[in-house]
PDB file of C-alpha atoms and ligand atoms in Angstrom:
ATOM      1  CA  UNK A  17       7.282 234.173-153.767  1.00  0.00           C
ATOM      2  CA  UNK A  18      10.410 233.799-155.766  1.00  0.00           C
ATOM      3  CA  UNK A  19      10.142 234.225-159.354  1.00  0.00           C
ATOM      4  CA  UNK A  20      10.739 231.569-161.816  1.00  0.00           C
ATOM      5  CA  UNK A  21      13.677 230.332-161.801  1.00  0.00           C
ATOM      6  CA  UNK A  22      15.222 231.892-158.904  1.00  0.00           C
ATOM      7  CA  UNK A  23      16.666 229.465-156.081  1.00  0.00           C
ATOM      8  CA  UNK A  24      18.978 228.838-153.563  1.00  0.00           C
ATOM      9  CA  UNK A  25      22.100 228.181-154.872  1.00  0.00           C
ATOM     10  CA  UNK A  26      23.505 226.627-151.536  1.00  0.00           C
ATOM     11  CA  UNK A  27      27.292 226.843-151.207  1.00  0.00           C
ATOM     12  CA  UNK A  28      28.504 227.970-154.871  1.00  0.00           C
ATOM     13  CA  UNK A  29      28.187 231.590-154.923  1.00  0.00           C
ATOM     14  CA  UNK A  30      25.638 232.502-158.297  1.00  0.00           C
ATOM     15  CA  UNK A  31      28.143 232.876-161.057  1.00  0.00           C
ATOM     16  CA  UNK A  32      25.331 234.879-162.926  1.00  0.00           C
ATOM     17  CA  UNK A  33      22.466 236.906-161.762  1.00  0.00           C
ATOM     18  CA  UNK A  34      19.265 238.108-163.927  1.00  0.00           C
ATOM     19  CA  UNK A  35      17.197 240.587-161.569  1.00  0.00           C
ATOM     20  CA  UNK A  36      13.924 241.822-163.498  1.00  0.00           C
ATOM     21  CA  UNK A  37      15.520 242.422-166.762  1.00  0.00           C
ATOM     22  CA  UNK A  38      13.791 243.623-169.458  1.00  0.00           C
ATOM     23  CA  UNK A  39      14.549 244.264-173.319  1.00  0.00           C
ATOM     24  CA  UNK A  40      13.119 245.926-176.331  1.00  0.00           C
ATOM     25  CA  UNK A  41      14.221 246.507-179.696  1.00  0.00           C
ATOM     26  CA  UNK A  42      13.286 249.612-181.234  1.00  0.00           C
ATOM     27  CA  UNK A  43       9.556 248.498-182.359  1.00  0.00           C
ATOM     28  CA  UNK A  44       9.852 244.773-181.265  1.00  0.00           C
ATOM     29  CA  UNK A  45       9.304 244.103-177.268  1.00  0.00           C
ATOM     30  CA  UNK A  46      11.957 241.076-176.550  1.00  0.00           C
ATOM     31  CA  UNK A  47      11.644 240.531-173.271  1.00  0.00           C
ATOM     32  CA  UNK A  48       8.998 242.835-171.501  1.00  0.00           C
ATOM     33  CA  UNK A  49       8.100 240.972-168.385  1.00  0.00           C
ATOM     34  CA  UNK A  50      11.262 241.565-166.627  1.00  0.00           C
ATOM     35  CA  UNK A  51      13.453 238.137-166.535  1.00  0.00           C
ATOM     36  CA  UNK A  52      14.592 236.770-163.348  1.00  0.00           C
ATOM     37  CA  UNK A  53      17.205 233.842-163.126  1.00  0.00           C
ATOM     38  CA  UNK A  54      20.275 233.106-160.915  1.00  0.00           C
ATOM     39  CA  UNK A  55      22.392 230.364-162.176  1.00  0.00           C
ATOM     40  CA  UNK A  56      25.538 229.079-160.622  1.00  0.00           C
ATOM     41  CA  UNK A  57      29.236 228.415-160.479  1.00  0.00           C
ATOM     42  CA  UNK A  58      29.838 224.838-162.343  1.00  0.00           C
ATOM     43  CA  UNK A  59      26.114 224.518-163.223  1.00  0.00           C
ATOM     44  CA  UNK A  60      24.857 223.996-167.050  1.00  0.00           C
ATOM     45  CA  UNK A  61      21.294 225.887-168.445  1.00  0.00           C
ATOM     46  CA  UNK A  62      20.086 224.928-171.490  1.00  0.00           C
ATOM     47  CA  UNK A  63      18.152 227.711-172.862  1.00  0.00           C
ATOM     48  CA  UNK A  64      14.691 226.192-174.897  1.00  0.00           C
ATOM     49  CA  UNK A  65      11.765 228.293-176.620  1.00  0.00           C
ATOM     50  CA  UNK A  66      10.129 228.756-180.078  1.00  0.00           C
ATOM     51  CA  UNK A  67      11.683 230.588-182.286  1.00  0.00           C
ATOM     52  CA  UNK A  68      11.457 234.851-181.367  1.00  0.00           C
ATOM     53  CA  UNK A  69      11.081 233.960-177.828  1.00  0.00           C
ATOM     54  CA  UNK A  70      13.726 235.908-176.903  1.00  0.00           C
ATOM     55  CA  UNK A  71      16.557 233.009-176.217  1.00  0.00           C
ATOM     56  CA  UNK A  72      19.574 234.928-178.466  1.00  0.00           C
ATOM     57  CA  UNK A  73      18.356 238.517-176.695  1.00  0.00           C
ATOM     58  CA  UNK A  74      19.277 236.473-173.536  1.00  0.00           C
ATOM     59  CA  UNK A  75      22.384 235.796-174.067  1.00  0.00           C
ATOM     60  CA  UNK A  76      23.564 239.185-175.785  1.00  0.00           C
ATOM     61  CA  UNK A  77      22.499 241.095-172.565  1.00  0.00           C
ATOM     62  CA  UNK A  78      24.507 238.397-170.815  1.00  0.00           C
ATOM     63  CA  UNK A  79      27.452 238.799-173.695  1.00  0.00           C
ATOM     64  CA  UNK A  80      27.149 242.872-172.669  1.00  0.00           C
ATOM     65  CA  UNK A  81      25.999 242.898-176.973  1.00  0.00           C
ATOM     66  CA  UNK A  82      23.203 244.604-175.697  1.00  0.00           C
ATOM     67  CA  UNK A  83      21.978 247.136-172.876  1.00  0.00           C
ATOM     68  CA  UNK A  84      19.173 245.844-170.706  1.00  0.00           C
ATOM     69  CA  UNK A  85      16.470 248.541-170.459  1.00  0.00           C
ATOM     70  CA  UNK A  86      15.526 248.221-167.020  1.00  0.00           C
ATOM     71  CA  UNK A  87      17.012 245.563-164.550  1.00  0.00           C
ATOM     72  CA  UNK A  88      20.378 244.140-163.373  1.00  0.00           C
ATOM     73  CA  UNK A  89      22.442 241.506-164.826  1.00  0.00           C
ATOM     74  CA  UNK A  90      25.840 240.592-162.856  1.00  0.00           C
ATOM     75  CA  UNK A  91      28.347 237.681-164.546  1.00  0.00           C
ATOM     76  CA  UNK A  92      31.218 237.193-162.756  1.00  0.00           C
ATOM     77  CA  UNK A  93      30.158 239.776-159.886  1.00  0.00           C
ATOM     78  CA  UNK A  94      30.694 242.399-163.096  1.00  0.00           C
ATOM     79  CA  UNK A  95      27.949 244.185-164.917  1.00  0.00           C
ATOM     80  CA  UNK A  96      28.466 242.708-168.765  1.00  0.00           C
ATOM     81  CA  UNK A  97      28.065 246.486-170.367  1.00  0.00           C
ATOM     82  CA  UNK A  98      29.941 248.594-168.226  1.00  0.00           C
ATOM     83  CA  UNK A  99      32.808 245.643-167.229  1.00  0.00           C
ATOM     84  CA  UNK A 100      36.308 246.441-169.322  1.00  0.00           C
ATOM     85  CA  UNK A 101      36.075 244.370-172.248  1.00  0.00           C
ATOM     86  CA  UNK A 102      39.267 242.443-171.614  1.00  0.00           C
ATOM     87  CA  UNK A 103      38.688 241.980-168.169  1.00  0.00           C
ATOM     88  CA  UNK A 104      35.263 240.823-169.003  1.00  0.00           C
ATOM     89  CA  UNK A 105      36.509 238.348-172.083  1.00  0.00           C
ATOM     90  CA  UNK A 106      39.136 236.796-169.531  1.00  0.00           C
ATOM     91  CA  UNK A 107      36.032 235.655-167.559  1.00  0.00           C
ATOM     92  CA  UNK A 108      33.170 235.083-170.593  1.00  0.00           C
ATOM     93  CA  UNK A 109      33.324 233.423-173.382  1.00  0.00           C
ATOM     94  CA  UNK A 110      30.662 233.792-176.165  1.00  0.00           C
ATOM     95  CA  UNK A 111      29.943 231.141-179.339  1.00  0.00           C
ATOM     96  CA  UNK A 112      27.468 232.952-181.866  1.00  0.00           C
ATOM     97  CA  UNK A 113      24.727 230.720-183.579  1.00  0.00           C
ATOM     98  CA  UNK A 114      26.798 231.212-187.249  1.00  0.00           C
ATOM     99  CA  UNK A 115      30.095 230.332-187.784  1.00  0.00           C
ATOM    100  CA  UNK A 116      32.133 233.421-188.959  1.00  0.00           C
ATOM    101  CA  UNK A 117      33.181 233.743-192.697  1.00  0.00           C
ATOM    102  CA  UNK A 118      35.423 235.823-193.875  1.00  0.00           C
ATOM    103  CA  UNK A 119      38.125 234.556-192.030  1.00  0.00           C
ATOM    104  CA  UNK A 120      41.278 234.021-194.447  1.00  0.00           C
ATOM    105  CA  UNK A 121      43.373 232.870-191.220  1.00  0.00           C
ATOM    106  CA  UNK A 122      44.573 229.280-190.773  1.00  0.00           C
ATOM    107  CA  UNK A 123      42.203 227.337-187.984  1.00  0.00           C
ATOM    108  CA  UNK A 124      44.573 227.557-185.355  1.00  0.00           C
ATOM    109  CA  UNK A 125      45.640 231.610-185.892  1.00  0.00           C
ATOM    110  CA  UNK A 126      41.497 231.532-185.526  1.00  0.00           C
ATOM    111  CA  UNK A 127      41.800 229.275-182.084  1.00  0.00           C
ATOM    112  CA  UNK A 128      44.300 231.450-180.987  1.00  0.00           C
ATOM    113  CA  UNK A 129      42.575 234.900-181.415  1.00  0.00           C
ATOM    114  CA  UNK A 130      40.859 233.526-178.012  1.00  0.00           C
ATOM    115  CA  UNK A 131      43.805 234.181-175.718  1.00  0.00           C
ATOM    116  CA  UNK A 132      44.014 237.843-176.544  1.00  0.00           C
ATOM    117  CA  UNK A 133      42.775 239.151-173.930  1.00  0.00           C
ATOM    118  CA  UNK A 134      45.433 237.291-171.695  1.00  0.00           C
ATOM    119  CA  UNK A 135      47.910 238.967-174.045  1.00  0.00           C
ATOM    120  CA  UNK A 136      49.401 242.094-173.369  1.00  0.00           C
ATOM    121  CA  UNK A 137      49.035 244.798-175.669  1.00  0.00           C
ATOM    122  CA  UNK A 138      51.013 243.210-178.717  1.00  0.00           C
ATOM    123  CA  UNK A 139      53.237 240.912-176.793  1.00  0.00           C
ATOM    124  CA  UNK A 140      53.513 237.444-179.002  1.00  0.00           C
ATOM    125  CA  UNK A 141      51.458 234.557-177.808  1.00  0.00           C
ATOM    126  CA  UNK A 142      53.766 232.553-175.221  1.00  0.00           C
ATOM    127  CA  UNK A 143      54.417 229.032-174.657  1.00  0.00           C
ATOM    128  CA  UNK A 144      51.396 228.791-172.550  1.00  0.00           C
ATOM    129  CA  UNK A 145      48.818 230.365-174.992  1.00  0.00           C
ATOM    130  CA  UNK A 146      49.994 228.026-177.225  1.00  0.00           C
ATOM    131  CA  UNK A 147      49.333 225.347-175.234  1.00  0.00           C
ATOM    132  CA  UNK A 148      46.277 226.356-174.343  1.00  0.00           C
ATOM    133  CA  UNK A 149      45.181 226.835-178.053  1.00  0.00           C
ATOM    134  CA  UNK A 150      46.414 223.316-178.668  1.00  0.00           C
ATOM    135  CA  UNK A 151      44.315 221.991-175.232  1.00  0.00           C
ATOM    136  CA  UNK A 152      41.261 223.613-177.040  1.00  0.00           C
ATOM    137  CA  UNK A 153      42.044 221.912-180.646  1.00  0.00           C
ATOM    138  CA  UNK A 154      42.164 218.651-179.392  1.00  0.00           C
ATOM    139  CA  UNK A 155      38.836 218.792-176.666  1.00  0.00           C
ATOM    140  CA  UNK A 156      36.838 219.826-179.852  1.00  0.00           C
ATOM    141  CA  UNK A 157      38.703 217.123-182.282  1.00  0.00           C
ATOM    142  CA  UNK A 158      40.191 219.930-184.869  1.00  0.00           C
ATOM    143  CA  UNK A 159      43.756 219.127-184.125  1.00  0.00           C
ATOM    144  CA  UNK A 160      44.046 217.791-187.760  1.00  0.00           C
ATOM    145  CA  UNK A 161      42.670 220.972-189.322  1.00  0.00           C
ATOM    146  CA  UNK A 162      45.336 223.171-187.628  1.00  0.00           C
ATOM    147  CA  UNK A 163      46.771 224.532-190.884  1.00  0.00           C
ATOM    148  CA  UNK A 164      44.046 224.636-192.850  1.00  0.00           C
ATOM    149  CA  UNK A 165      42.292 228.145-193.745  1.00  0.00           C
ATOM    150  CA  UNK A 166      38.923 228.702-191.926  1.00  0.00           C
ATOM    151  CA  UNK A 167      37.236 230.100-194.776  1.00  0.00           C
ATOM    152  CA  UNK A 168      37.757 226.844-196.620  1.00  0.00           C
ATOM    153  CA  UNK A 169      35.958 224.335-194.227  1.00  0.00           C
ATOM    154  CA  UNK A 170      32.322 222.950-193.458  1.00  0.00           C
ATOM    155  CA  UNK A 171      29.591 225.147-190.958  1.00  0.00           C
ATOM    156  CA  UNK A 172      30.095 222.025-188.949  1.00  0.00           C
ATOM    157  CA  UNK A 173      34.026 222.483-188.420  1.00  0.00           C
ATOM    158  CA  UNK A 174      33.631 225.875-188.499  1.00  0.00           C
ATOM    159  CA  UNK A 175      31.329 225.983-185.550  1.00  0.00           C
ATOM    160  CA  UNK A 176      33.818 222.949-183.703  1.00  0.00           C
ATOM    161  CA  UNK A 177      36.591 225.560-184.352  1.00  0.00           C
ATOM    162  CA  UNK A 178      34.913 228.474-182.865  1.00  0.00           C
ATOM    163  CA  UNK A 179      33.785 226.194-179.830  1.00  0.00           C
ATOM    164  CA  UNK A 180      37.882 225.917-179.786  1.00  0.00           C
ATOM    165  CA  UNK A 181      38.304 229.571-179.697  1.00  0.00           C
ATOM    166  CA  UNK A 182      35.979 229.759-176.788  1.00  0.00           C
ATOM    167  CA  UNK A 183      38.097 227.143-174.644  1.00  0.00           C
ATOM    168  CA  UNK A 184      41.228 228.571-175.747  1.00  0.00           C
ATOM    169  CA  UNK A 185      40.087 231.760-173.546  1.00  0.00           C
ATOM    170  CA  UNK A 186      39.552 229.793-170.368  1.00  0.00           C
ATOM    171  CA  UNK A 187      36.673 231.356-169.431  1.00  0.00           C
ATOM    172  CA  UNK A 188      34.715 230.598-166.680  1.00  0.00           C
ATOM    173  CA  UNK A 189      31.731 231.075-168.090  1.00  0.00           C
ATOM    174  CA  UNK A 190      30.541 229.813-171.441  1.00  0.00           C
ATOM    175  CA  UNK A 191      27.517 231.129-173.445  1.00  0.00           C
ATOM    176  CA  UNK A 192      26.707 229.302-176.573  1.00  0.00           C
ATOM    177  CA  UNK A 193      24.136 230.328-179.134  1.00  0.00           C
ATOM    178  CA  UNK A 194      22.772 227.029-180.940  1.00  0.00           C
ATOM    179  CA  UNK A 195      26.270 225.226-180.783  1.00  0.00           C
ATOM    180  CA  UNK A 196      25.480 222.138-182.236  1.00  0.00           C
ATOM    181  CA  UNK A 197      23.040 223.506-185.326  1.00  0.00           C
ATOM    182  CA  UNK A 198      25.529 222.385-187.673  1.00  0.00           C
ATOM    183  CA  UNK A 199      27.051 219.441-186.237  1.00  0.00           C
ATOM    184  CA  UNK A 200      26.449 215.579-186.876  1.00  0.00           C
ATOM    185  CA  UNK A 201      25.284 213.559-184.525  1.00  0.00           C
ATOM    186  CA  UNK A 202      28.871 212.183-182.865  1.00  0.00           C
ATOM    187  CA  UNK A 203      29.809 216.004-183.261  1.00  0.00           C
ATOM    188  CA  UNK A 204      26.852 217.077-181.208  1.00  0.00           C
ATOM    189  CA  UNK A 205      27.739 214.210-178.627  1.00  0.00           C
ATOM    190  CA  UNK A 206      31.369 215.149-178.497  1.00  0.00           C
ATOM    191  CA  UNK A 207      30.450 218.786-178.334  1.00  0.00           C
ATOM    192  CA  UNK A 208      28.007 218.593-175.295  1.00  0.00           C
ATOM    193  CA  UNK A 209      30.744 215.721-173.521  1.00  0.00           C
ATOM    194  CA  UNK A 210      33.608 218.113-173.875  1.00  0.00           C
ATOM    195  CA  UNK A 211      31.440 220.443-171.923  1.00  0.00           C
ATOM    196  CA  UNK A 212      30.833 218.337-169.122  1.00  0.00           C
ATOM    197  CA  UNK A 213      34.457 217.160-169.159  1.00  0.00           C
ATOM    198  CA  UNK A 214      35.025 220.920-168.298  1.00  0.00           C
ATOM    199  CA  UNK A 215      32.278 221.487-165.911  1.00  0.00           C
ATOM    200  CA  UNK A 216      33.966 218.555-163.966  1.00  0.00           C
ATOM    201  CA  UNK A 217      37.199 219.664-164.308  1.00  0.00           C
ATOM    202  CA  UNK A 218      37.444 223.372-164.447  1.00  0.00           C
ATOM    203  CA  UNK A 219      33.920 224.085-162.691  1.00  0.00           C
ATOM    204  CA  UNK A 220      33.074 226.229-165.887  1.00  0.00           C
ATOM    205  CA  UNK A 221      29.515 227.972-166.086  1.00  0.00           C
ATOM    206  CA  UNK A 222      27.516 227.166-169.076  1.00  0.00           C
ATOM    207  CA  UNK A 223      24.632 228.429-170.772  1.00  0.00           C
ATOM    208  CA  UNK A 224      23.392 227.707-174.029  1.00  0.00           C
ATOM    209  CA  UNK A 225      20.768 228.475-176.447  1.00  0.00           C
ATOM    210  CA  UNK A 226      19.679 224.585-177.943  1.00  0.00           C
ATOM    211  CA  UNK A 227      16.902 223.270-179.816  1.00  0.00           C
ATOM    212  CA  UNK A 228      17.353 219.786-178.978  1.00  0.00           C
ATOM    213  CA  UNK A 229      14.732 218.705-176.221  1.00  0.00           C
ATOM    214  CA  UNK A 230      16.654 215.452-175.843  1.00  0.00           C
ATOM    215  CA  UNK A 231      20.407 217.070-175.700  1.00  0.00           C
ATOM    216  CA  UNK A 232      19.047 219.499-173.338  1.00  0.00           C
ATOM    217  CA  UNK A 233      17.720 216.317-171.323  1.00  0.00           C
ATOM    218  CA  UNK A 234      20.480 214.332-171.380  1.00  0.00           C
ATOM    219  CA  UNK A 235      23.837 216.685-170.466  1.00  0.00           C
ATOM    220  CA  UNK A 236      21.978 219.753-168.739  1.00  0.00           C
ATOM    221  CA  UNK A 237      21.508 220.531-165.269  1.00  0.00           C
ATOM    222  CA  UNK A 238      18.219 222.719-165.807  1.00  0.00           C
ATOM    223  CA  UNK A 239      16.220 224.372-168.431  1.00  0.00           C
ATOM    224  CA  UNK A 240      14.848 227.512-168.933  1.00  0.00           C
ATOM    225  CA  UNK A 241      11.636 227.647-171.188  1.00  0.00           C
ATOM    226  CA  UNK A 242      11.570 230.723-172.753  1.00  0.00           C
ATOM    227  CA  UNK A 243       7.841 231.967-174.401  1.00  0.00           C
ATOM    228  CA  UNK A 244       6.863 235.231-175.944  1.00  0.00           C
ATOM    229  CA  UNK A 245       9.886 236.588-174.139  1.00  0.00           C
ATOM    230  CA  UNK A 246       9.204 235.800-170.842  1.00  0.00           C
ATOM    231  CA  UNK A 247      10.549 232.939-168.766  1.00  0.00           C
ATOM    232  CA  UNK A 248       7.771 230.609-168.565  1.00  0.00           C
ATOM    233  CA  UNK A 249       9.428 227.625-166.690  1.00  0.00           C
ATOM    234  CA  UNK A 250      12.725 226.666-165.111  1.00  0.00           C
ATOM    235  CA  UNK A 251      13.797 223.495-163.045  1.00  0.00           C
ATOM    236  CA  UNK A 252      15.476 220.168-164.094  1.00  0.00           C
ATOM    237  CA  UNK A 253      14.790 218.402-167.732  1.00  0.00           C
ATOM    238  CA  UNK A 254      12.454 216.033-165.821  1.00  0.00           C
ATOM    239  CA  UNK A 255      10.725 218.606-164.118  1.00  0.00           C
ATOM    240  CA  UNK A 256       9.961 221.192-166.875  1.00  0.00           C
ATOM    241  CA  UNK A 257      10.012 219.221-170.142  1.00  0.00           C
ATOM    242  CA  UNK A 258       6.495 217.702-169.821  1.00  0.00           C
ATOM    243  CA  UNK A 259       4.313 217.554-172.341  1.00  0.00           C
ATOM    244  CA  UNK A 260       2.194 219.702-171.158  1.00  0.00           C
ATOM    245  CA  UNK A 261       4.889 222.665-170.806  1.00  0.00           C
ATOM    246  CA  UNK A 262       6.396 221.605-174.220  1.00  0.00           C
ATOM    247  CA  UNK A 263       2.415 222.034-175.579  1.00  0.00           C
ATOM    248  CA  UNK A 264       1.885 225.273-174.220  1.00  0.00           C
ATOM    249  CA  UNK A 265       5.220 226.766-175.087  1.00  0.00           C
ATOM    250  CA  UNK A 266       6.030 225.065-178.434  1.00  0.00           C
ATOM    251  CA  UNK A 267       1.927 224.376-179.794  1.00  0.00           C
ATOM    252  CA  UNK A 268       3.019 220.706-180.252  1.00  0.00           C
ATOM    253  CA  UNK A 269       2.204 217.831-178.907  1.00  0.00           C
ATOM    254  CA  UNK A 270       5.379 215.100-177.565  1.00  0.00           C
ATOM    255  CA  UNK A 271       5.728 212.100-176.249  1.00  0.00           C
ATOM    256  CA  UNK A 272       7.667 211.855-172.831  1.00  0.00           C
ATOM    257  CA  UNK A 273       8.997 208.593-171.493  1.00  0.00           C
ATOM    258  CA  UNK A 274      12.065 207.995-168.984  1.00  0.00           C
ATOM    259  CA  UNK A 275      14.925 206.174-171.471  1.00  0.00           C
ATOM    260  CA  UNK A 276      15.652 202.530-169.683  1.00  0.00           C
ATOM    261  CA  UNK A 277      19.339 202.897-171.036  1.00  0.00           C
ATOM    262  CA  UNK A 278      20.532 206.177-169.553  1.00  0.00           C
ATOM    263  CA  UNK A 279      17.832 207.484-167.163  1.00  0.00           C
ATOM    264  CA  UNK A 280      17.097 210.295-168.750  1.00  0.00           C
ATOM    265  CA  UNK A 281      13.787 212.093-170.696  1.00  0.00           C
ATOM    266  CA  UNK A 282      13.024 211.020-174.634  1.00  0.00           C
ATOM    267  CA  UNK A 283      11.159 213.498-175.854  1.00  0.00           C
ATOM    268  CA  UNK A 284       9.520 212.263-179.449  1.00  0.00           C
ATOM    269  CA  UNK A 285       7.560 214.695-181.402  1.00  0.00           C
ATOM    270  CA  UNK A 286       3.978 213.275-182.614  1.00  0.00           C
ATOM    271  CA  UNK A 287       3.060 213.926-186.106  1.00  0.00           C
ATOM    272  CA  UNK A 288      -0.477 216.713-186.037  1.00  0.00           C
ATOM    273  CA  UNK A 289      -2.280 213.680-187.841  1.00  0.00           C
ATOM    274  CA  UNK A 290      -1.801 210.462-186.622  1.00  0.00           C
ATOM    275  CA  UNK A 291      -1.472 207.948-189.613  1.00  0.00           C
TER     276      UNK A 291
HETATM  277  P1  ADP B 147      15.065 233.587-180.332  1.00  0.00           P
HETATM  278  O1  ADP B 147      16.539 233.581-180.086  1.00  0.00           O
HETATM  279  O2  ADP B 147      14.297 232.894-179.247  1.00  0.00           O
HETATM  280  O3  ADP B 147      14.688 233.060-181.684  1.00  0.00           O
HETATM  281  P2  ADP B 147      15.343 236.469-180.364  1.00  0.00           P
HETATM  282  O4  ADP B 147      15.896 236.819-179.050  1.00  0.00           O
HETATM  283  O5  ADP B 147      16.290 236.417-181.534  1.00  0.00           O
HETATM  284  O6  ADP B 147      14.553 235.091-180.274  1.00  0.00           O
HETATM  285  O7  ADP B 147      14.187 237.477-180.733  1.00  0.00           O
HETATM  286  C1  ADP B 147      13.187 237.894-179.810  1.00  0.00           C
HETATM  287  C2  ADP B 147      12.284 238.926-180.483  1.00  0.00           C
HETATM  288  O8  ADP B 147      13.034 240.083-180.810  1.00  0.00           O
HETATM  289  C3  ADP B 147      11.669 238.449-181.799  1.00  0.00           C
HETATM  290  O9  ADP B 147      10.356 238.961-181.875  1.00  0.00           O
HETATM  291  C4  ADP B 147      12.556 239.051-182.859  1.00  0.00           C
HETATM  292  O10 ADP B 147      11.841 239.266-184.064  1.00  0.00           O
HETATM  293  C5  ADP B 147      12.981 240.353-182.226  1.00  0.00           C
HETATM  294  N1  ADP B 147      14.351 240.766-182.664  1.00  0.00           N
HETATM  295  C6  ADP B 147      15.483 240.032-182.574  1.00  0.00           C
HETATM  296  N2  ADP B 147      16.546 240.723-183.034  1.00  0.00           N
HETATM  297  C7  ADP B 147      16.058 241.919-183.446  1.00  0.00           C
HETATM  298  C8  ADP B 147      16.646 243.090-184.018  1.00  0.00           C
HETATM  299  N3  ADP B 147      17.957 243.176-184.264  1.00  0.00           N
HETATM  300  N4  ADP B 147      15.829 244.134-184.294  1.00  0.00           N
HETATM  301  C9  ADP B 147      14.501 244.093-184.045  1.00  0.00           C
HETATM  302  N5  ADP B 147      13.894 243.029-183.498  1.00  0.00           N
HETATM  303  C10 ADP B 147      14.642 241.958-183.201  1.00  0.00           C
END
């Protein structure tokens, strides 16, 4: 039998490949129960689970942040710890849950700090990056903050502007940690229907880390329930956010209805004493 979340991928070839990985920290098991999970070119996983389930662990042994201790990861047919970095970042782009500080750069130096590793060594940024940097400023609605320092704005444009860093790469595979945790509700929308946009456009692979049952339900492909750092469930919205899987993995009860307007899950949280 195939493990959870293993499938065929038909014609697209699997962009990335989990086989039996496994994780600890020292003292702190993350993921001891070997993760399996193939996901493929063009397709978008949101990654769900309680808090300490093991979502951001994930996505740094995707990143390369971290070294799996036993199985095999492939991104991009490359292993993420022993690729070359540049070669790697030309492929993979990574958006951390927090929004650097620290940065006394203007936003779009920042935005452009994604196309070094299509620079080489300390050649100046060409026509091109440029472009591209000015591409990413405008899918993530920062053009008018261009000149403005980053250590000076909001989390929320903060996080739009490292989302812009991330496209400025032109990756073909995106891995977000919690992109939307500081952003307003248009922001969030924006956000997750920029990411289609380049899904649709530019076949990019995306996988992020969300908390948002109904975001992950309305602009992902599948979801992977993470619990006690094991997968527990992977498939389509419909088919793995039921209540009982959101129960079991979350200790909270939901309501689940099918939304008349766009066809998609509504997942509604239900207060532990009913008023
Ligand atoms: P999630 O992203 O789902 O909240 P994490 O992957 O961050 O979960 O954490 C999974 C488990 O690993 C948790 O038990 C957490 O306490 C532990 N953990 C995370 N980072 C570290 C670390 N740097 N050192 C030790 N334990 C860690």
């Amino acid at each position: 039998m195939s493990p959870p979340g293993e499938r065929s991928v038909g014609m697209h070839k699997a962009d990335i490949g989990l086989h039996d990985v496994g994780f600890a920290y020292p003292g702190a098991p993350a993921l001891m129960r070997g993760v399996s999970l193939s996901v493929a070119e063009g397709e978008m996983l949101a990654v769900l689970g309680p808090n300490g389930s093991g979502k951001t662990t994930l996505l740094r042994l995707l990143a390369g942040r971290l070294r799996a201790a036993f199985g095999r990861i492939e991104v991009c047919g490359m292993d993420p710890v022993r690729a070359d970095r540049r070669a790697f970042a030309r492929e993979v782009a990574v958006v951390g849950p927090q929004p650097e500080l620290g940065f006394t750069y203007t936003v779009v130096e920042v935005v452009l700090m994604g196309r070094a590793p299509h620079l080489d060594g300390f050649r100046l940024e060409t026509d091109a990056d440029l472009a591209a940097a000015d591409r990413a400023m405008r899918a993530t609605g920062i053009g008018h903050l261009a000149e403005r320092r980053f250590d000076a704005l909001s989390s929320g444009e903060r996080q739009r502007v490292s989302v812009a860093r991330a496209l400025a790469q032109e990756p073909r595979v995106l891995l977000l940690d919690e992109p939307a945790a500081h952003l307003d509700i248009k922001q969030q929308i924006v956000l997750h229907e920029t990411l289609r946009m380049l899904r649709e456009q530019r076949g990019l692979t995306i996988i992020s880390v969300l908390h948002d049952l109904n975001i992950a339900a309305l602009y992902f492909d599948r979801v992977a329930l993470m619990r006690d750092g094991e997968l527990f469930a992977c498939g389509t919205p419909e088919a793995t956010i039921t209540y009982e899987n959101v129960r079991t993995v979350f200790d909270t009860d939901v309501y689940v209805d099918l939304n008349d307007l766009t066809g998609k899950l509504n997942v509604l949280p239900l207060p532990t004493k009913r008023q």
